[in-house]
Short mmCIF file of C-alpha atoms in Angstrom, two decimals:
data_model
loop_
_atom_site.label_atom_id
_atom_site.label_comp_id
_atom_site.label_asym_id
_atom_site.label_seq_id
_atom_site.Cartn_x
_atom_site.Cartn_y
_atom_site.Cartn_z
CA UNK A 1 -5.44 22.69 -23.24
CA UNK A 2 -4.08 26.06 -22.32
CA UNK A 3 -3.46 28.83 -24.56
CA UNK A 4 -0.73 31.45 -24.25
CA UNK A 5 -1.94 35.06 -23.55
CA UNK A 6 -0.52 38.62 -23.35
CA UNK A 7 0.08 39.58 -19.72
CA UNK A 8 -1.02 43.18 -20.65
CA UNK A 9 -4.41 41.92 -22.29
CA UNK A 10 -5.28 39.44 -19.16
CA UNK A 11 -4.89 42.21 -16.66
CA UNK A 12 -6.91 44.92 -18.77
CA UNK A 13 -9.38 41.95 -19.27
CA UNK A 14 -9.68 41.94 -15.35
CA UNK A 15 -10.03 45.62 -14.85
CA UNK A 16 -12.91 46.11 -17.74
CA UNK A 17 -14.93 42.81 -17.95
CA UNK A 18 -17.69 42.06 -15.67
CA UNK A 19 -17.42 39.01 -13.53
CA UNK A 20 -18.83 36.06 -15.86
CA UNK A 21 -17.33 37.52 -19.11
CA UNK A 22 -13.70 37.67 -17.21
CA UNK A 23 -14.47 34.11 -16.01
CA UNK A 24 -15.31 32.99 -19.65
CA UNK A 25 -12.33 34.60 -21.06
CA UNK A 26 -10.16 32.59 -18.43
CA UNK A 27 -11.86 29.24 -19.20
CA UNK A 28 -11.10 29.92 -22.85
CA UNK A 29 -7.43 30.29 -22.09
CA UNK A 30 -7.67 27.54 -19.46
CA UNK A 31 -6.35 29.87 -17.04
CA UNK A 32 -7.03 29.38 -13.18
CA UNK A 33 -5.41 32.43 -11.45
CA UNK A 34 -6.40 33.81 -7.80
CA UNK A 35 -7.14 37.55 -7.31
CA UNK A 36 -4.09 37.74 -5.09
CA UNK A 37 -1.78 36.43 -7.87
CA UNK A 38 -3.46 38.96 -10.29
CA UNK A 39 -2.49 41.75 -7.95
CA UNK A 40 1.19 40.62 -7.88
CA UNK A 41 1.15 40.09 -11.55
CA UNK A 42 -0.04 43.77 -11.90
CA UNK A 43 3.04 44.89 -9.96
CA UNK A 44 5.39 43.01 -12.24
CA UNK A 45 3.82 44.32 -15.47
CA UNK A 46 4.11 47.89 -14.30
CA UNK A 47 7.48 47.33 -13.08
CA UNK A 48 8.80 45.66 -16.53
CA UNK A 49 6.79 48.68 -18.50
CA UNK A 50 8.96 50.85 -16.40
CA UNK A 51 12.00 49.01 -17.27
CA UNK A 52 11.09 49.75 -20.96
CA UNK A 53 9.44 46.53 -22.10
CA UNK A 54 6.75 46.94 -25.16
CA UNK A 55 3.30 45.60 -25.19
CA UNK A 56 4.95 42.47 -27.54
CA UNK A 57 7.59 41.62 -24.72
CA UNK A 58 4.18 40.83 -22.59
CA UNK A 59 3.17 38.45 -25.27
CA UNK A 60 3.05 34.60 -25.36
CA UNK A 61 2.89 33.75 -21.64
CA UNK A 62 1.33 30.83 -20.07
CA UNK A 63 -0.25 31.65 -16.66
CA UNK A 64 -0.61 29.06 -13.98
CA UNK A 65 0.48 25.76 -16.18
CA UNK A 66 0.29 22.59 -14.61
CA UNK A 67 2.16 19.75 -16.02
CA UNK A 68 -0.28 16.77 -16.50
CA UNK A 69 -0.35 14.04 -14.24
CA UNK A 70 2.16 15.68 -11.89
CA UNK A 71 0.22 18.56 -11.23
CA UNK A 72 3.62 20.89 -10.90
CA UNK A 73 2.65 24.41 -11.28
CA UNK A 74 4.40 27.36 -12.89
CA UNK A 75 3.20 31.01 -12.32
CA UNK A 76 4.47 32.31 -15.63
CA UNK A 77 6.24 30.24 -18.81
CA UNK A 78 7.32 32.00 -21.81
CA UNK A 79 8.82 29.48 -24.70
CA UNK A 80 11.45 30.47 -27.25
CA UNK A 81 13.22 28.47 -30.01
CA UNK A 82 16.21 27.85 -27.56
CA UNK A 83 14.84 29.15 -24.39
CA UNK A 84 12.34 28.90 -21.60
CA UNK A 85 11.62 32.24 -19.13
CA UNK A 86 9.96 31.08 -15.70
CA UNK A 87 8.89 33.72 -13.43
CA UNK A 88 7.21 33.01 -10.21
CA UNK A 89 5.22 35.50 -8.09
CA UNK A 90 5.07 36.12 -4.65
CA UNK A 91 3.78 38.82 -2.59
CA UNK A 92 6.29 38.28 0.28
CA UNK A 93 8.68 34.98 0.75
CA UNK A 94 11.90 34.14 2.37
CA UNK A 95 15.07 33.69 -0.04
CA UNK A 96 15.25 30.34 1.16
CA UNK A 97 11.76 29.07 -0.10
CA UNK A 98 12.60 30.97 -3.24
CA UNK A 99 15.63 29.04 -3.88
CA UNK A 100 13.94 25.84 -2.93
CA UNK A 101 10.93 26.47 -5.51
CA UNK A 102 13.63 27.81 -8.26
CA UNK A 103 15.81 24.47 -7.99
CA UNK A 104 12.52 22.28 -8.26
CA UNK A 105 11.47 24.39 -11.40
CA UNK A 106 14.78 24.04 -12.95
CA UNK A 107 14.43 20.30 -12.37
CA UNK A 108 11.37 20.05 -14.16
CA UNK A 109 11.92 22.54 -17.17
CA UNK A 110 15.55 21.10 -18.00
CA UNK A 111 13.74 18.04 -19.70
CA UNK A 112 13.02 20.37 -22.27
CA UNK A 113 16.56 20.55 -23.67
CA UNK A 114 16.41 24.34 -23.75
CA UNK A 115 18.50 26.88 -21.76
CA UNK A 116 16.29 27.89 -18.41
CA UNK A 117 16.22 30.94 -16.98
CA UNK A 118 14.06 31.02 -13.38
CA UNK A 119 13.37 34.22 -11.91
CA UNK A 120 11.14 35.10 -8.67
CA UNK A 121 9.43 38.45 -8.40
CA UNK A 122 8.22 39.65 -4.92
CA UNK A 123 5.63 42.29 -5.10
CA UNK A 124 5.65 43.87 -1.83
CA UNK A 125 9.43 44.71 -2.14
CA UNK A 126 9.61 44.93 -5.91
CA UNK A 127 13.07 42.60 -5.55
CA UNK A 128 13.68 40.48 -8.40
CA UNK A 129 15.82 36.87 -7.73
CA UNK A 130 17.51 34.74 -10.31
CA UNK A 131 18.62 31.18 -10.18
CA UNK A 132 22.28 31.66 -11.69
CA UNK A 133 24.25 28.57 -13.35
CA UNK A 134 25.58 27.78 -9.86
CA UNK A 135 22.17 27.21 -8.85
CA UNK A 136 22.43 29.85 -6.12
CA UNK A 137 20.05 32.71 -5.66
CA UNK A 138 21.06 36.06 -6.95
CA UNK A 139 19.31 39.39 -6.54
CA UNK A 140 19.13 41.18 -9.71
CA UNK A 141 17.52 44.26 -11.33
CA UNK A 142 14.20 44.18 -13.22
CA UNK A 143 16.00 45.70 -16.29
CA UNK A 144 17.94 42.18 -16.35
CA UNK A 145 14.51 40.39 -17.06
CA UNK A 146 13.50 43.09 -19.39
CA UNK A 147 16.39 42.19 -21.49
CA UNK A 148 16.02 38.22 -21.51
CA UNK A 149 12.25 38.80 -22.68
CA UNK A 150 13.34 41.50 -25.29
CA UNK A 151 16.10 38.98 -26.43
CA UNK A 152 13.97 36.14 -26.71
CA UNK A 153 11.84 35.47 -29.88
CA UNK A 154 8.53 33.97 -28.39
CA UNK A 155 7.73 30.86 -29.95
CA UNK A 156 4.02 29.70 -30.61
CA UNK A 157 3.24 26.58 -28.19
CA UNK A 158 -0.06 25.31 -29.81
CA UNK A 159 -0.23 22.27 -27.20
CA UNK A 160 2.12 22.88 -24.23
CA UNK A 161 1.17 19.29 -22.70
CA UNK A 162 2.97 17.81 -25.54
CA UNK A 163 6.45 19.32 -24.19
CA UNK A 164 6.22 17.58 -21.18
CA UNK A 165 6.57 13.89 -20.63
CA UNK A 166 5.01 12.77 -17.22
CA UNK A 167 6.90 9.53 -16.96
CA UNK A 168 10.26 11.57 -17.26
CA UNK A 169 9.64 12.67 -13.73
CA UNK A 170 9.07 9.34 -11.83
CA UNK A 171 12.49 8.13 -11.03
CA UNK A 172 12.47 4.31 -10.34
CA UNK A 173 14.92 3.34 -7.85
CA UNK A 174 15.75 0.18 -9.82
CA UNK A 175 16.15 1.26 -13.30
CA UNK A 176 17.64 4.79 -12.48
CA UNK A 177 19.41 3.78 -9.29
CA UNK A 178 22.20 6.22 -9.69
CA UNK A 179 19.81 9.31 -9.92
CA UNK A 180 17.65 7.91 -6.97
CA UNK A 181 20.95 7.87 -4.63
CA UNK A 182 22.02 11.34 -5.56
CA UNK A 183 18.44 12.80 -4.96
CA UNK A 184 18.08 13.87 -8.43
CA UNK A 185 14.31 13.75 -8.34
CA UNK A 186 11.09 15.20 -6.60
CA UNK A 187 7.99 13.94 -5.21
CA UNK A 188 4.61 15.23 -6.58
CA UNK A 189 2.13 17.15 -4.06
CA UNK A 190 0.41 13.85 -3.21
CA UNK A 191 3.84 11.93 -2.23
CA UNK A 192 5.11 14.82 -0.44
CA UNK A 193 1.88 15.04 2.04
CA UNK A 194 1.93 10.96 2.56
CA UNK A 195 5.76 11.33 3.26
CA UNK A 196 5.17 13.94 5.61
CA UNK A 197 2.46 12.12 7.62
CA UNK A 198 4.68 9.09 7.62
CA UNK A 199 7.85 10.39 8.69
CA UNK A 200 6.05 12.23 11.44
CA UNK A 201 4.64 8.98 12.69
CA UNK A 202 7.61 7.49 12.63
CA UNK A 203 9.50 9.62 14.94
CA UNK A 204 10.23 8.29 18.42
CA UNK A 205 7.63 5.73 18.64
CA UNK A 206 6.93 4.69 22.18
CA UNK A 207 5.35 1.48 20.67
CA UNK A 208 5.16 -0.54 17.52
CA UNK A 209 3.80 1.61 14.68
CA UNK A 210 2.40 0.25 11.06
CA UNK A 211 1.76 2.08 7.75
CA UNK A 212 0.40 0.89 4.58
CA UNK A 213 1.20 2.90 1.12
CA UNK A 214 -0.78 1.23 -1.43
CA UNK A 215 -1.63 2.39 -5.13
CA UNK A 216 -1.69 1.27 -8.69
CA UNK A 217 0.76 0.61 -11.34
CA UNK A 218 2.15 4.14 -11.85
CA UNK A 219 1.43 5.82 -8.96
CA UNK A 220 5.00 6.28 -7.82
CA UNK A 221 4.65 4.17 -4.38
CA UNK A 222 7.73 2.34 -5.23
CA UNK A 223 9.90 5.75 -5.11
CA UNK A 224 7.80 7.24 -2.25
CA UNK A 225 8.52 3.92 -0.21
CA UNK A 226 12.02 4.02 -0.97
CA UNK A 227 12.30 7.92 -0.46
CA UNK A 228 11.30 7.30 3.02
CA UNK A 229 13.61 4.73 3.62
CA UNK A 230 16.54 6.86 1.98
CA UNK A 231 15.68 9.84 4.30
CA UNK A 232 15.94 7.89 7.51
CA UNK A 233 18.88 6.06 6.32
CA UNK A 234 20.49 9.37 5.72
CA UNK A 235 19.28 10.41 8.92
CA UNK A 236 21.42 7.63 10.86
CA UNK A 237 18.43 5.16 11.20
CA UNK A 238 18.78 1.53 10.65
CA UNK A 239 16.26 0.52 7.87
CA UNK A 240 15.73 -3.12 6.13
CA UNK A 241 13.86 -3.50 3.09
CA UNK A 242 12.05 -6.98 2.39
CA UNK A 243 11.21 -7.54 -1.13
CA UNK A 244 8.53 -10.14 -1.82
CA UNK A 245 10.06 -11.39 -5.16
CA UNK A 246 13.39 -11.88 -6.57
CA UNK A 247 15.87 -8.84 -6.20
CA UNK A 248 16.93 -6.95 -9.75
CA UNK A 249 19.57 -5.39 -10.75
CA UNK A 250 18.45 -2.30 -9.13
CA UNK A 251 18.18 -3.87 -5.87
CA UNK A 252 21.88 -5.13 -6.09
CA UNK A 253 23.39 -1.80 -6.81
CA UNK A 254 21.38 -0.20 -3.39
CA UNK A 255 22.80 -3.38 -1.54
CA UNK A 256 26.37 -2.11 -2.86
CA UNK A 257 25.55 1.27 -1.52
CA UNK A 258 25.32 -0.29 2.14
CA UNK A 259 21.27 -0.64 2.03
CA UNK A 260 19.98 -3.41 3.97
CA UNK A 261 17.85 -5.37 1.45
CA UNK A 262 16.77 -9.03 1.19
CA UNK A 263 14.05 -11.19 -0.64
CA UNK A 264 11.05 -12.60 1.40
CA UNK A 265 12.65 -15.82 1.22
CA UNK A 266 15.59 -14.60 3.33
CA UNK A 267 14.01 -12.59 5.84
CA UNK A 268 13.87 -15.23 8.58
CA UNK A 269 17.73 -14.93 8.89
CA UNK A 270 17.47 -11.18 9.76
CA UNK A 271 17.12 -9.89 13.22
CA UNK A 272 14.20 -7.54 12.69
CA UNK A 273 15.22 -6.02 16.61
CA UNK A 274 18.20 -4.55 14.86
CA UNK A 275 16.40 -2.14 12.88
CA UNK A 276 14.53 1.10 13.22
CA UNK A 277 12.25 0.54 10.27
CA UNK A 278 11.39 -2.46 8.29
CA UNK A 279 9.63 -1.94 5.04
CA UNK A 280 7.84 -4.92 3.17
CA UNK A 281 7.70 -4.12 -0.59
CA UNK A 282 5.35 -5.61 -2.76
CA UNK A 283 3.63 -6.80 0.36
CA UNK A 284 0.47 -8.24 -1.80
CA UNK A 285 2.62 -11.24 -2.36
CA UNK A 286 3.72 -12.31 1.17
CA UNK A 287 2.30 -15.35 2.67
CA UNK A 288 0.10 -15.11 5.58
CA UNK A 289 2.38 -16.88 8.26
CA UNK A 290 5.09 -14.41 7.05
CA UNK A 291 2.92 -11.54 7.53
CA UNK A 292 2.04 -12.82 11.09
CA UNK A 293 5.46 -13.30 12.18
CA UNK A 294 6.58 -10.01 11.06
CA UNK A 295 3.52 -8.18 12.43
CA UNK A 296 4.53 -9.94 15.77
CA UNK A 297 8.20 -9.27 15.84
CA UNK A 298 7.52 -5.54 15.14
CA UNK A 299 4.95 -5.29 18.10
CA UNK A 300 7.64 -7.35 20.57
CA UNK A 301 10.70 -4.90 19.24
CA UNK A 302 8.63 -1.89 19.22
CA UNK A 303 9.65 -0.78 16.20
CA UNK A 304 8.15 0.47 12.75
CA UNK A 305 6.95 -1.44 9.81
CA UNK A 306 5.72 0.18 6.34
CA UNK A 307 3.76 -2.32 3.99
CA UNK A 308 3.92 -1.30 -0.14
CA UNK A 309 1.53 -2.73 -2.36
CA UNK A 310 -0.71 -2.86 -5.14
CA UNK A 311 -3.54 -5.43 -4.71
CA UNK A 312 -3.94 -5.94 -8.59
CA UNK A 313 -0.24 -6.87 -8.92
CA UNK A 314 -0.73 -10.49 -8.22
CA UNK A 315 0.79 -13.36 -10.38
CA UNK A 316 -1.02 -16.35 -9.12
CA UNK A 317 -4.55 -17.45 -8.45
CA UNK A 318 -3.17 -18.39 -4.90
CA UNK A 319 -1.85 -14.71 -4.25
CA UNK A 320 -5.25 -13.39 -5.33
CA UNK A 321 -7.09 -15.92 -2.99
CA UNK A 322 -4.62 -15.08 0.01
CA UNK A 323 -5.87 -11.17 -0.31
CA UNK A 324 -3.00 -10.06 1.74
CA UNK A 325 -4.01 -6.60 1.42
CA UNK A 326 -7.40 -7.02 3.53
CA UNK A 327 -4.90 -8.78 6.23
CA UNK A 328 -2.62 -6.07 6.39
CA UNK A 329 -5.70 -3.62 7.14
CA UNK A 330 -6.74 -5.60 9.72
CA UNK A 331 -3.50 -4.65 11.81
CA UNK A 332 -4.40 -2.87 14.78
CA UNK A 333 -3.29 0.99 14.61
CA UNK A 334 -2.71 0.72 11.19
CA UNK A 335 -2.09 4.02 9.36
CA UNK A 336 -3.31 3.75 5.79
CA UNK A 337 -2.34 5.67 2.80
CA UNK A 338 -3.46 5.45 -0.82
CA UNK A 339 -1.91 7.22 -3.89
CA UNK A 340 -4.41 7.79 -6.77
CA UNK A 341 -2.51 10.42 -8.89
CA UNK A 342 -1.27 8.16 -11.79
CA UNK A 343 2.14 9.60 -13.00
CA UNK A 344 4.31 6.83 -14.78
CA UNK A 345 1.56 5.43 -17.28
CA UNK A 346 1.16 6.90 -20.52
CA UNK A 347 -2.24 7.84 -20.70
CA UNK A 348 -2.94 6.11 -24.28
CA UNK A 349 -1.39 3.08 -23.13
CA UNK A 350 -3.64 2.93 -19.78
CA UNK A 351 -6.77 3.28 -21.87
CA UNK A 352 -5.80 0.43 -23.98
CA UNK A 353 -5.08 -1.99 -21.08
CA UNK A 354 -8.53 -1.06 -19.52
CA UNK A 355 -10.30 -1.79 -22.95
CA UNK A 356 -7.95 -4.89 -23.52
CA UNK A 357 -8.62 -6.84 -20.45
CA UNK A 358 -12.48 -6.19 -20.45
CA UNK A 359 -14.29 -6.69 -23.91
CA UNK A 360 -17.39 -4.96 -22.77
CA UNK A 361 -15.69 -1.88 -21.77
CA UNK A 362 -16.70 1.04 -24.50
CA UNK A 363 -13.88 1.23 -27.06
CA UNK A 364 -12.97 4.83 -27.17
CA UNK A 365 -10.55 4.88 -30.07
CA UNK A 366 -7.19 5.97 -29.28
CA UNK A 367 -4.45 7.56 -31.57
CA UNK A 368 -1.88 4.43 -31.32
CA UNK A 369 1.07 6.36 -31.66
CA UNK A 370 2.48 4.76 -28.69
CA UNK A 371 1.49 1.25 -29.38
CA UNK A 372 2.45 -0.90 -32.10
CA UNK A 373 0.87 -4.20 -33.17
CA UNK A 374 2.78 -7.32 -35.14
CA UNK A 375 0.59 -10.20 -35.96
CA UNK A 376 2.49 -13.63 -36.54
CA UNK A 377 0.55 -17.02 -37.56
CA UNK A 378 3.35 -19.14 -35.82
CA UNK A 379 5.44 -19.52 -32.76
CA UNK A 380 8.84 -19.58 -34.71
CA UNK A 381 8.81 -16.19 -36.51
CA UNK A 382 7.28 -14.72 -33.31
CA UNK A 383 9.94 -15.79 -31.36
CA UNK A 384 12.34 -14.64 -34.17
CA UNK A 385 10.66 -11.23 -34.24
CA UNK A 386 11.08 -10.51 -30.57
CA UNK A 387 14.39 -11.75 -30.31
CA UNK A 388 15.57 -9.27 -33.28
CA UNK A 389 14.07 -6.24 -31.54
CA UNK A 390 16.54 -3.44 -30.42
CA UNK A 391 17.54 -4.20 -27.00
CA UNK A 392 18.25 0.05 -26.55
CA UNK A 393 14.45 0.40 -27.34
CA UNK A 394 12.62 -2.62 -26.22
CA UNK A 395 12.50 -4.63 -23.14
CA UNK A 396 11.08 -8.02 -24.13
CA UNK A 397 8.97 -9.48 -20.98
CA UNK A 398 8.06 -12.93 -20.91
CA UNK A 399 5.77 -15.12 -18.46
CA UNK A 400 7.10 -16.79 -15.71
CA UNK A 401 7.17 -20.62 -16.60
CA UNK A 402 6.53 -23.52 -14.20
CA UNK A 403 9.56 -25.28 -12.61
CA UNK A 404 7.51 -28.94 -13.09
CA UNK A 405 6.01 -28.62 -16.61
CA UNK A 406 6.71 -27.08 -20.07
CA UNK A 407 4.07 -24.68 -21.05
CA UNK A 408 3.04 -23.29 -24.32
CA UNK A 409 4.49 -19.69 -23.97
CA UNK A 410 7.89 -21.07 -23.53
CA UNK A 411 7.63 -21.90 -27.44
CA UNK A 412 7.96 -18.40 -28.27
CA UNK A 413 9.85 -16.57 -25.60
CA UNK A 414 13.69 -16.50 -25.49
CA UNK A 415 14.83 -17.55 -22.00
CA UNK A 416 17.20 -14.48 -22.05
CA UNK A 417 13.90 -12.29 -21.59
CA UNK A 418 12.98 -10.92 -18.18
CA UNK A 419 10.07 -12.90 -16.61
CA UNK A 420 7.09 -11.46 -14.64
CA UNK A 421 8.69 -11.92 -11.40
CA UNK A 422 11.83 -10.60 -12.22
CA UNK A 423 10.17 -7.09 -13.41
CA UNK A 424 8.26 -6.57 -10.39
CA UNK A 425 8.20 -2.80 -9.47
CA UNK A 426 10.64 -1.85 -12.34
CA UNK A 427 9.60 0.12 -15.33
CA UNK A 428 10.91 0.44 -19.06
CA UNK A 429 10.51 3.18 -21.65
CA UNK A 430 9.38 0.26 -24.46
CA UNK A 431 8.01 -2.84 -23.48
CA UNK A 432 7.25 -5.81 -25.81
CA UNK A 433 4.95 -8.82 -25.09
CA UNK A 434 3.12 -11.53 -26.64
CA UNK A 435 -0.50 -12.68 -26.60
CA UNK A 436 -1.15 -16.17 -28.06
CA UNK A 437 -4.10 -18.10 -29.51
CA UNK A 438 -4.96 -19.15 -25.56
CA UNK A 439 -6.12 -15.66 -24.55
CA UNK A 440 -9.68 -15.19 -24.84
CA UNK A 441 -12.82 -13.50 -23.39
CA UNK A 442 -15.24 -15.10 -21.14
CA UNK A 443 -19.04 -14.87 -20.90
CA UNK A 444 -18.40 -11.48 -18.59
CA UNK A 445 -16.02 -9.88 -21.25
CA UNK A 446 -13.00 -10.31 -19.13
CA UNK A 447 -9.67 -11.61 -20.52
CA UNK A 448 -9.10 -15.24 -19.75
CA UNK A 449 -6.50 -17.73 -20.62
CA UNK A 450 -7.70 -21.62 -21.64
CA UNK A 451 -4.57 -23.61 -21.35
CA UNK A 452 -2.84 -24.99 -18.44
CA UNK A 453 -0.15 -22.78 -16.90
CA UNK A 454 1.08 -22.83 -13.24
CA UNK A 455 1.01 -19.03 -12.64
CA UNK A 456 -1.87 -16.98 -14.05
CA UNK A 457 -1.14 -15.80 -17.63
CA UNK A 458 -3.94 -12.74 -17.34
CA UNK A 459 -2.18 -11.37 -14.53
CA UNK A 460 1.26 -11.93 -15.58
CA UNK A 461 0.31 -10.14 -18.92
CA UNK A 462 -1.19 -7.31 -16.64
CA UNK A 463 2.11 -7.05 -14.62
CA UNK A 464 4.31 -7.01 -17.97
CA UNK A 465 2.23 -4.49 -19.67
CA UNK A 466 2.15 -2.04 -16.93
CA UNK A 467 5.60 -2.12 -16.72
CA UNK A 468 5.78 0.23 -20.04
CA UNK A 469 6.31 4.00 -19.44
CA UNK A 470 6.13 5.36 -23.09
CA UNK A 471 5.77 2.45 -25.85
CA UNK A 472 4.10 -0.92 -26.00
CA UNK A 473 4.66 -3.43 -28.63
CA UNK A 474 2.11 -5.95 -28.57
CA UNK A 475 2.86 -9.36 -30.45
CA UNK A 476 -0.31 -11.30 -31.48
CA UNK A 477 0.29 -14.84 -32.25
CA UNK A 478 -2.58 -16.96 -34.22
CA UNK A 479 -5.24 -15.18 -32.34
CA UNK A 480 -7.84 -13.14 -34.36
CA UNK A 481 -10.18 -12.26 -31.49
CA UNK A 482 -7.48 -10.43 -29.59
CA UNK A 483 -6.12 -8.92 -33.06
CA UNK A 484 -9.74 -7.64 -33.67
CA UNK A 485 -9.93 -6.30 -29.99
CA UNK A 486 -6.92 -4.22 -30.39
CA UNK A 487 -7.67 -3.16 -33.93
CA UNK A 488 -11.21 -1.66 -32.65
CA UNK A 489 -9.27 0.32 -29.88
CA UNK A 490 -6.65 1.70 -32.03
CA UNK A 491 -8.94 2.54 -34.71
#
């Protein structure tokens, strides 16, 4: 946890304390700041003092704060009841770079619901820049910043992390399609690095180029993959997205906006030679003959292909057995990238998932503020409960049924609920899902299912539960073993 500090106190501690003592103070504050930044901060503090700022107006600053899971950093933040003041420190910088950074800062801070004032101070010239309401960069006097500081009643922020919800910053191309098409989002530093390498590799290929982007649920691989496609499309390149699953509403909206998207079952009707880039989304679910065909055609056409996948998001035992990710890695000349930073996943829900799917994992109690548990001893009441949930708050996700036989889970799910196959790649603020009496733990502690089903219920449960961004509602039906496990986790 990072603590707020008085800037004058911070600077004077640097001047007066020996190295270990100063480092200990920085650790107490949760601050990580470089020497050069302290020098820039000293110039700013002196300029503000010359402009009339009193010592109390240097108070309650968060220095070098990073949003959890996102990694977005702000040099100086000061919170008030109705406003937040952001000051970036530069030794020297172009106005174009300053504008770009302040626009990004405004985007991240806008989710706080306060008036946002974004400044950049250049210590070399002592120039101060302000991002005005028209989102234009404006040179202003240091006195204007001093007035903002004196006019803001600084608020005590006991835990700054609680102000920021990391999942707010991961825009889904499927669930927030309008924002995606308008470019109203930013990528994390890791996403930006991967994108830069992929875009560079895609430029004017003399031969076929293959790339893979992999990552677990919540790492933002879908946004990154579609962002790359969006940039190339905007540059006049022809892009085809092959989705290995059923198309969702977001896909349909993208198609209406002149995107070329097809489900995997219809890809053979497309002439891949007509496209500069072919993207295989959810590639872990493709069949081996389809994979071989696409690779062969890409090599013949000398165009580019990106495989985007999560090896853990298979929905049948056959898909897991096929092990397509390993086959992708065998492609000659493949440029492989893996996202590791989880953005979307709520930490509490992520911890619950790990402990729920393996009973032998140590139970680390979590607060449960984002998780609800409801227990029913019969299918009828469970079905009525799920049906009665507010659709504005909860997305009820069901397992995909067999086309050939009636399965037990159909007794407690309504047919209007989205299936595991229908929500591939999507995300929802609140997810409700049922766990029936046939879920149990095997001798290794892994979650298993002891009834007949065409698709794998444990894999579908994992798929559905990882769609939750903020809230999870577990509806347990006549299963005391799973109820006990959940309660132990949520104590």
